[in-house]
């Protein structure tokens, strides 16, 4: 399949290249190049190939690929070189390599395969990459230069050096220099070691490692030095990666906890169904994608308001139907909302499915941002991190700058006083709870991009969320942000040597002990207000 | 740990069967001595260089506008709040800043809260029983039995606070004034050397107020009493010496007449009230 | 006023305790009689399966009493009591595991099957001694007791109470669950401990042993109940209530609130451990799911349904809910979580005093009972 497709592509390319007024085949320099290759003895094949490469002919890539796939043949009678499209059966379909034109079928007996030996086949990759080095797109050139790492041999050195002279892009130049240096280190070149000292590519390290073990003591010493420089850089990159994963995990924790920081921290309501509100947000995303098949990106963006509304509505229903009757009885609220969480979970299991649902990641969120050879950051995590910060900033604005925020703070500090000043406390309760719940929904939308969406989604986050809020100091949004990010990072730091489960246990035990030491969290509220 | 230690220490039984005496050394005069005490909450200075001395057997009234630091001062004396700087001594032997609430309570400092706090799910009798000055460690409490002399003591206090009729009713059903009385009764059961009384007559009728005044003045002499009160009439009726707090420090001290003629005091406090 | 000089004998003078013990022992005798002397085909025959099921309910009842002691009388809502139950269960499970000896699949005389499977060559240090029944039974009390002591010491000393304490107890049991799921812990990982053969030399698969375990559980429940009652009826019980309702006031009276809390919490954890230890030989398995936060919070709803701060309410609640669970999961398993969730909501919103509250209300309408009882004021 793959071969056929590339052949077809090749033909299309050829056809388009030759849609210009057809030149006489005899005048085409390609004829000579191909014939030269077909008729070269083993020792001359490399030369023939280099001639094709340096010709700069746009069709060269197709020829070489066909050659590598054993699809280049010479017609016994005429000596014409053809491309074999289909080599099954007795009669083979063939095409003209110069024009791409179909030449019908020919018995395989009349054809002579252009032989390729394994040594040449091994080099072909490098030779093809060499071809790409001439491509107009610098990204293609960079990719092909990267391909060449560790594949450079004596024959490629010269064309590479030639290319280096011409190359304008600094990135591509670096790559080519590194590729050459890998070869030269192998040849015992001391200066090349210096070039590699800056490289994070695994091939560079491999070749230096070989040099360290080699016979040349001067080279070995220098290579060792270079390796330790690289090791330093790698460590830094690994630290950066851990930090990134930590912040990413932290941003998830912040998202999950920030709604709780509002309902629990500001209102003092213990909502054990908070995790299930997150779950509802995630299922909203899934539902949106079902409604808009083929447009996962649009569905995801629409899910942001939709997830907020769904979770906020659910929150209002919970507040009106249960929580308002349990005011001032936090332990009972805890139990009742836990019951609600069981009901919501089972509802999803019964109505949708007990199985996990897949939420599609839109294209612009998949893939990763490559920083260097050792560090690349996945895009979806970056988006979630950004989203968490935006949600946090928005909440801060709402609490600090809007009328609602003012009323919420007034009601929480002194309910009766606030009421006597004309604030409708009940309405504020509903709005606050809806806000906290809606944010849980937003967390669900974001989480759907990172984890499986299933009935247990929320359950997995509820204990963590409470830990984050308590750790940060109840009633303090900044505390929640810092607690979430730092707990995520601590968790990631521990994971390499403790494993995921043990890291989680250690973090939990750490928080349990921390709460004993500072019951009010990282950023406690002091004074008489805190006693009430 | 501590429980095991207690178990292990049972041979010291005579120690805690001995009647609880407050070993307070008052030969040098004051029973309570506060010097240069400072407390701040989030930058707000609740107590600012407070200096206060209460003599043994004295009845002292403390007045001051809201936020003057009266309640915080009591929190510091009873170990609830730790000051940032300063020293607080009970007699000349006990540094209160190194002790926690139960320790301070067993030394002989009793406290009545601003809001009457009694155990609403227990009967009046039981409330007094818990307050009684006995061994308050775990195992002695678990195996405690109601001795006749304890019963007599409780009945005596019930008489004093006038709640004999309600002795077996739950404290939760008492009126606000009755709760105040019960709480004072609990203080009496503790036999403290120093009583801290926070707004004892809030919510009381005129008659109840009179009886409270009588009770508090009768206590003075045997025990030292510090009363924080807003009701100026009540203060005038019991006070011999009055301390005025303002913004966390002492503004004036003296007899009621001296204080009420102090121009500073009139400006910040009485002036507003009048 | 109870007047007995001995605090442990005081409960026997209370009518509610006499009634409770009477009902419990009658039930034990009746079930034993129906199991042993009714012919198999009789409608009144109680099968060995049912005896074990009832034994399981009684374990839960003891666990519920333990939770009621701390929640009802001390005001500490522990969402981690399943951890103490499970620790007691694991201690018993380790003993039963060692009793298997060389009769396991791999026939190793010392190592349990799962350790052979994991290629361990010797017994971890913490498995030593569990071949002796007396040691294992001490550990049943000590393991949960020590955990409660350390955890409670730290928590109560820092005055962590109320919702915070509930949340960190939940985190505690969650962390333990994750830990016990790990094979490296040496407690059989996911699968836990199972395939038990005999206990104290009696084959666990015989009806007689099952009946014996049922009766033992009944007696354990009776003893646990009396201990809790004795604590509650003592002055210490009144101090507990004082801590629950006005912690600061109690402290200013000179009681060390954190020690009272610690003492009662440790006693409760040990009772939970005993319940777990009796549970394991009857159900034949102990695995990390007993540590799950859901189980711990379920216990609380048994107590809430029965009525907190009554002790007998906890027993009623545990038996009722678990009977309902047996019925539901048999008839329509999907509906059980709906029912349980609904129960949480209904009890907290409409029945804050539980079933015991309803019983007392009916009782109170009698003219001669004019003083409200202690329990009614503790909602």
Short mmCIF file of N, CA and C in Angstrom, two decimals, chain B residues 1-4 6 78 80 100-103 105 111-113 117 119-122 126 129-131 134 136 138-139 141-145 168-170 183 186-187 190, chain C residues 1 4-5 7 10 149 159 230-231 234-236 238-239 241-242 244-246 248-256 258-260 262-263 370-374 377-378:
data_model
loop_
_atom_site.label_atom_id
_atom_site.label_comp_id
_atom_site.label_asym_id
_atom_site.label_seq_id
_atom_site.Cartn_x
_atom_site.Cartn_y
_atom_site.Cartn_z
N UNK B 1 0.20 8.91 74.01
CA UNK B 1 1.35 8.87 74.89
C UNK B 1 0.95 9.27 76.31
N UNK B 2 0.34 10.43 76.37
CA UNK B 2 0.08 10.99 77.68
C UNK B 2 -0.80 10.05 78.51
N UNK B 3 -1.70 9.36 77.79
CA UNK B 3 -2.59 8.46 78.52
C UNK B 3 -1.79 7.33 79.15
N UNK B 4 -0.83 6.83 78.37
CA UNK B 4 -0.02 5.75 78.90
C UNK B 4 0.81 6.23 80.09
N UNK B 6 -0.04 8.45 82.10
CA UNK B 6 -0.93 8.53 83.25
C UNK B 6 -1.16 7.16 83.86
N UNK B 78 -6.09 33.75 79.56
CA UNK B 78 -6.52 32.36 79.71
C UNK B 78 -5.79 31.43 78.75
N UNK B 80 -5.72 31.49 75.41
CA UNK B 80 -6.33 31.22 74.12
C UNK B 80 -5.54 31.89 73.00
N UNK B 100 -1.06 26.26 78.65
CA UNK B 100 -2.26 26.21 77.80
C UNK B 100 -3.52 26.39 78.64
N UNK B 101 -4.65 26.39 77.99
CA UNK B 101 -5.90 26.71 78.69
C UNK B 101 -6.20 25.82 79.89
N UNK B 102 -6.15 24.48 79.72
CA UNK B 102 -6.48 23.64 80.89
C UNK B 102 -5.52 23.86 82.04
N UNK B 103 -4.22 24.06 81.73
CA UNK B 103 -3.24 24.32 82.78
C UNK B 103 -3.62 25.58 83.54
N UNK B 105 -6.48 27.02 83.70
CA UNK B 105 -7.71 26.81 84.45
C UNK B 105 -7.41 26.10 85.76
N UNK B 111 -13.08 31.60 83.84
CA UNK B 111 -13.49 32.60 82.86
C UNK B 111 -14.95 32.42 82.49
N UNK B 112 -15.66 33.52 82.44
CA UNK B 112 -17.02 33.51 81.94
C UNK B 112 -17.02 34.22 80.60
N UNK B 113 -17.61 33.54 79.59
CA UNK B 113 -17.57 34.13 78.25
C UNK B 113 -18.57 35.26 78.09
N UNK B 117 -21.95 30.48 77.84
CA UNK B 117 -21.63 29.18 77.27
C UNK B 117 -21.79 28.12 78.34
N UNK B 119 -23.24 23.85 78.87
CA UNK B 119 -23.42 22.63 78.09
C UNK B 119 -24.90 22.33 77.98
N UNK B 120 -25.48 22.69 76.86
CA UNK B 120 -26.94 22.68 76.74
C UNK B 120 -27.52 21.28 76.77
N UNK B 121 -26.70 20.28 76.39
CA UNK B 121 -27.23 18.93 76.34
C UNK B 121 -27.12 18.23 77.70
N UNK B 122 -26.57 18.92 78.68
CA UNK B 122 -26.45 18.33 80.02
C UNK B 122 -27.38 19.08 80.98
N UNK B 126 -25.43 18.51 86.16
CA UNK B 126 -24.25 17.94 85.48
C UNK B 126 -23.27 19.04 85.06
N UNK B 129 -21.39 19.76 88.01
CA UNK B 129 -20.53 18.62 88.35
C UNK B 129 -19.24 18.68 87.54
N UNK B 130 -19.38 18.99 86.24
CA UNK B 130 -18.18 19.01 85.39
C UNK B 130 -17.24 20.14 85.79
N UNK B 131 -17.82 21.22 86.33
CA UNK B 131 -16.99 22.37 86.67
C UNK B 131 -16.26 22.17 87.98
N UNK B 134 -11.96 19.00 90.73
CA UNK B 134 -11.52 17.65 91.07
C UNK B 134 -10.39 17.28 90.11
N UNK B 136 -9.03 16.18 86.94
CA UNK B 136 -9.69 16.23 85.64
C UNK B 136 -8.97 15.41 84.58
N UNK B 138 -8.02 11.80 82.52
CA UNK B 138 -8.94 10.88 81.84
C UNK B 138 -9.46 9.77 82.75
N UNK B 139 -8.55 8.96 83.28
CA UNK B 139 -9.01 7.77 84.00
C UNK B 139 -9.76 8.13 85.28
N UNK B 141 -11.53 10.65 85.68
CA UNK B 141 -12.84 11.14 85.23
C UNK B 141 -13.73 9.97 84.84
N UNK B 142 -13.11 8.95 84.19
CA UNK B 142 -13.90 7.80 83.75
C UNK B 142 -14.47 7.05 84.95
N UNK B 143 -13.66 6.92 86.00
CA UNK B 143 -14.11 6.10 87.13
C UNK B 143 -14.70 6.95 88.26
N UNK B 144 -14.88 8.23 87.99
CA UNK B 144 -15.36 9.12 89.05
C UNK B 144 -16.73 8.68 89.56
N UNK B 145 -16.92 8.81 90.86
CA UNK B 145 -18.25 8.55 91.41
C UNK B 145 -18.73 9.79 92.15
N UNK B 168 -32.41 19.36 87.59
CA UNK B 168 -32.37 18.21 86.69
C UNK B 168 -32.89 18.52 85.29
N UNK B 169 -33.07 19.80 85.00
CA UNK B 169 -33.49 20.16 83.64
C UNK B 169 -32.25 20.40 82.78
N UNK B 170 -32.44 20.22 81.46
CA UNK B 170 -31.32 20.47 80.56
C UNK B 170 -31.00 21.96 80.54
N UNK B 183 -23.49 29.86 84.42
CA UNK B 183 -22.07 29.95 84.09
C UNK B 183 -21.28 30.52 85.27
N UNK B 186 -20.81 27.77 87.60
CA UNK B 186 -19.72 26.88 87.20
C UNK B 186 -18.37 27.45 87.61
N UNK B 187 -18.25 28.77 87.52
CA UNK B 187 -17.00 29.41 87.95
C UNK B 187 -16.79 29.19 89.43
N UNK B 190 -15.41 25.92 90.36
CA UNK B 190 -13.98 25.77 90.07
C UNK B 190 -13.11 26.28 91.19
N UNK C 1 -30.05 9.31 88.14
CA UNK C 1 -28.61 9.22 88.38
C UNK C 1 -28.19 7.79 88.67
N UNK C 4 -24.17 3.20 90.78
CA UNK C 4 -23.21 2.15 91.04
C UNK C 4 -21.83 2.73 91.26
N UNK C 5 -21.07 2.10 92.14
CA UNK C 5 -19.72 2.57 92.41
C UNK C 5 -18.78 2.21 91.27
N UNK C 7 -17.81 1.92 87.46
CA UNK C 7 -18.27 2.55 86.22
C UNK C 7 -18.66 1.52 85.17
N UNK C 10 -22.27 0.22 85.72
CA UNK C 10 -23.35 1.21 85.67
C UNK C 10 -24.36 0.96 84.55
N UNK C 149 -4.11 6.41 67.72
CA UNK C 149 -3.36 7.17 68.72
C UNK C 149 -2.46 8.21 68.05
N UNK C 159 -5.86 20.86 67.40
CA UNK C 159 -7.26 21.30 67.43
C UNK C 159 -7.90 21.26 66.05
N UNK C 230 -20.85 2.34 79.20
CA UNK C 230 -20.20 2.67 80.46
C UNK C 230 -19.45 3.99 80.34
N UNK C 231 -18.77 4.16 79.21
CA UNK C 231 -18.05 5.42 79.00
C UNK C 231 -19.04 6.58 78.95
N UNK C 234 -20.47 7.54 82.25
CA UNK C 234 -19.54 8.03 83.27
C UNK C 234 -19.41 9.55 83.16
N UNK C 235 -18.69 10.11 84.09
CA UNK C 235 -18.44 11.55 84.03
C UNK C 235 -17.66 11.88 82.76
N UNK C 236 -16.82 10.92 82.33
CA UNK C 236 -16.06 11.14 81.12
C UNK C 236 -17.00 11.30 79.91
N UNK C 238 -19.94 12.58 80.04
CA UNK C 238 -20.50 13.93 80.11
C UNK C 238 -19.46 14.95 79.64
N UNK C 239 -18.20 14.69 79.97
CA UNK C 239 -17.14 15.59 79.49
C UNK C 239 -17.06 15.53 77.96
N UNK C 241 -19.51 14.98 75.89
CA UNK C 241 -20.59 15.80 75.36
C UNK C 241 -20.24 17.28 75.51
N UNK C 242 -19.59 17.60 76.62
CA UNK C 242 -19.17 18.98 76.84
C UNK C 242 -18.19 19.41 75.75
N UNK C 244 -17.99 18.18 72.80
CA UNK C 244 -18.73 18.23 71.55
C UNK C 244 -19.45 19.57 71.40
N UNK C 245 -20.09 20.03 72.48
CA UNK C 245 -20.97 21.19 72.36
C UNK C 245 -20.26 22.51 72.62
N UNK C 246 -19.27 22.51 73.48
CA UNK C 246 -18.60 23.78 73.80
C UNK C 246 -17.16 23.47 74.18
N UNK C 248 -14.34 25.15 73.88
CA UNK C 248 -13.55 26.16 74.58
C UNK C 248 -13.94 26.18 76.05
N UNK C 249 -15.23 26.13 76.33
CA UNK C 249 -15.71 26.15 77.71
C UNK C 249 -15.11 24.99 78.50
N UNK C 250 -15.10 23.81 77.87
CA UNK C 250 -14.57 22.63 78.55
C UNK C 250 -13.10 22.83 78.90
N UNK C 251 -12.40 23.41 77.96
CA UNK C 251 -10.99 23.66 78.18
C UNK C 251 -10.80 24.61 79.36
N UNK C 252 -11.62 25.66 79.43
CA UNK C 252 -11.47 26.64 80.50
C UNK C 252 -11.90 26.08 81.84
N UNK C 253 -12.59 24.93 81.82
CA UNK C 253 -12.92 24.29 83.10
C UNK C 253 -11.74 23.45 83.57
N UNK C 254 -10.71 23.32 82.73
CA UNK C 254 -9.52 22.58 83.17
C UNK C 254 -9.42 21.18 82.60
N UNK C 255 -10.33 20.81 81.69
CA UNK C 255 -10.20 19.49 81.07
C UNK C 255 -9.30 19.59 79.86
N UNK C 256 -8.50 18.55 79.64
CA UNK C 256 -7.66 18.52 78.44
C UNK C 256 -8.48 17.89 77.33
N UNK C 258 -8.14 17.61 74.22
CA UNK C 258 -7.51 16.74 73.22
C UNK C 258 -7.28 15.34 73.78
N UNK C 259 -7.09 15.23 75.10
CA UNK C 259 -6.88 13.89 75.66
C UNK C 259 -8.19 13.12 75.73
N UNK C 260 -9.26 13.84 76.07
CA UNK C 260 -10.56 13.19 76.09
C UNK C 260 -10.87 12.65 74.69
N UNK C 262 -8.79 11.99 72.31
CA UNK C 262 -7.87 10.93 71.93
C UNK C 262 -8.29 9.61 72.58
N UNK C 263 -8.62 9.66 73.85
CA UNK C 263 -9.01 8.43 74.55
C UNK C 263 -10.21 7.78 73.88
N UNK C 370 -41.65 13.76 81.89
CA UNK C 370 -41.72 15.19 81.63
C UNK C 370 -40.38 15.86 81.33
N UNK C 371 -39.27 15.21 81.71
CA UNK C 371 -37.99 15.85 81.39
C UNK C 371 -37.49 15.37 80.04
N UNK C 372 -37.08 16.31 79.21
CA UNK C 372 -36.51 15.89 77.94
C UNK C 372 -35.23 15.11 78.21
N UNK C 373 -35.03 14.05 77.48
CA UNK C 373 -33.84 13.24 77.74
C UNK C 373 -32.64 13.89 77.07
N UNK C 374 -31.49 13.43 77.46
CA UNK C 374 -30.27 14.01 76.97
C UNK C 374 -30.16 13.91 75.45
N UNK C 377 -31.64 16.53 73.03
CA UNK C 377 -31.08 17.87 72.90
C UNK C 377 -29.79 17.88 72.09
N UNK C 378 -29.41 16.73 71.58
CA UNK C 378 -28.09 16.64 70.97
C UNK C 378 -28.11 16.65 69.45
#
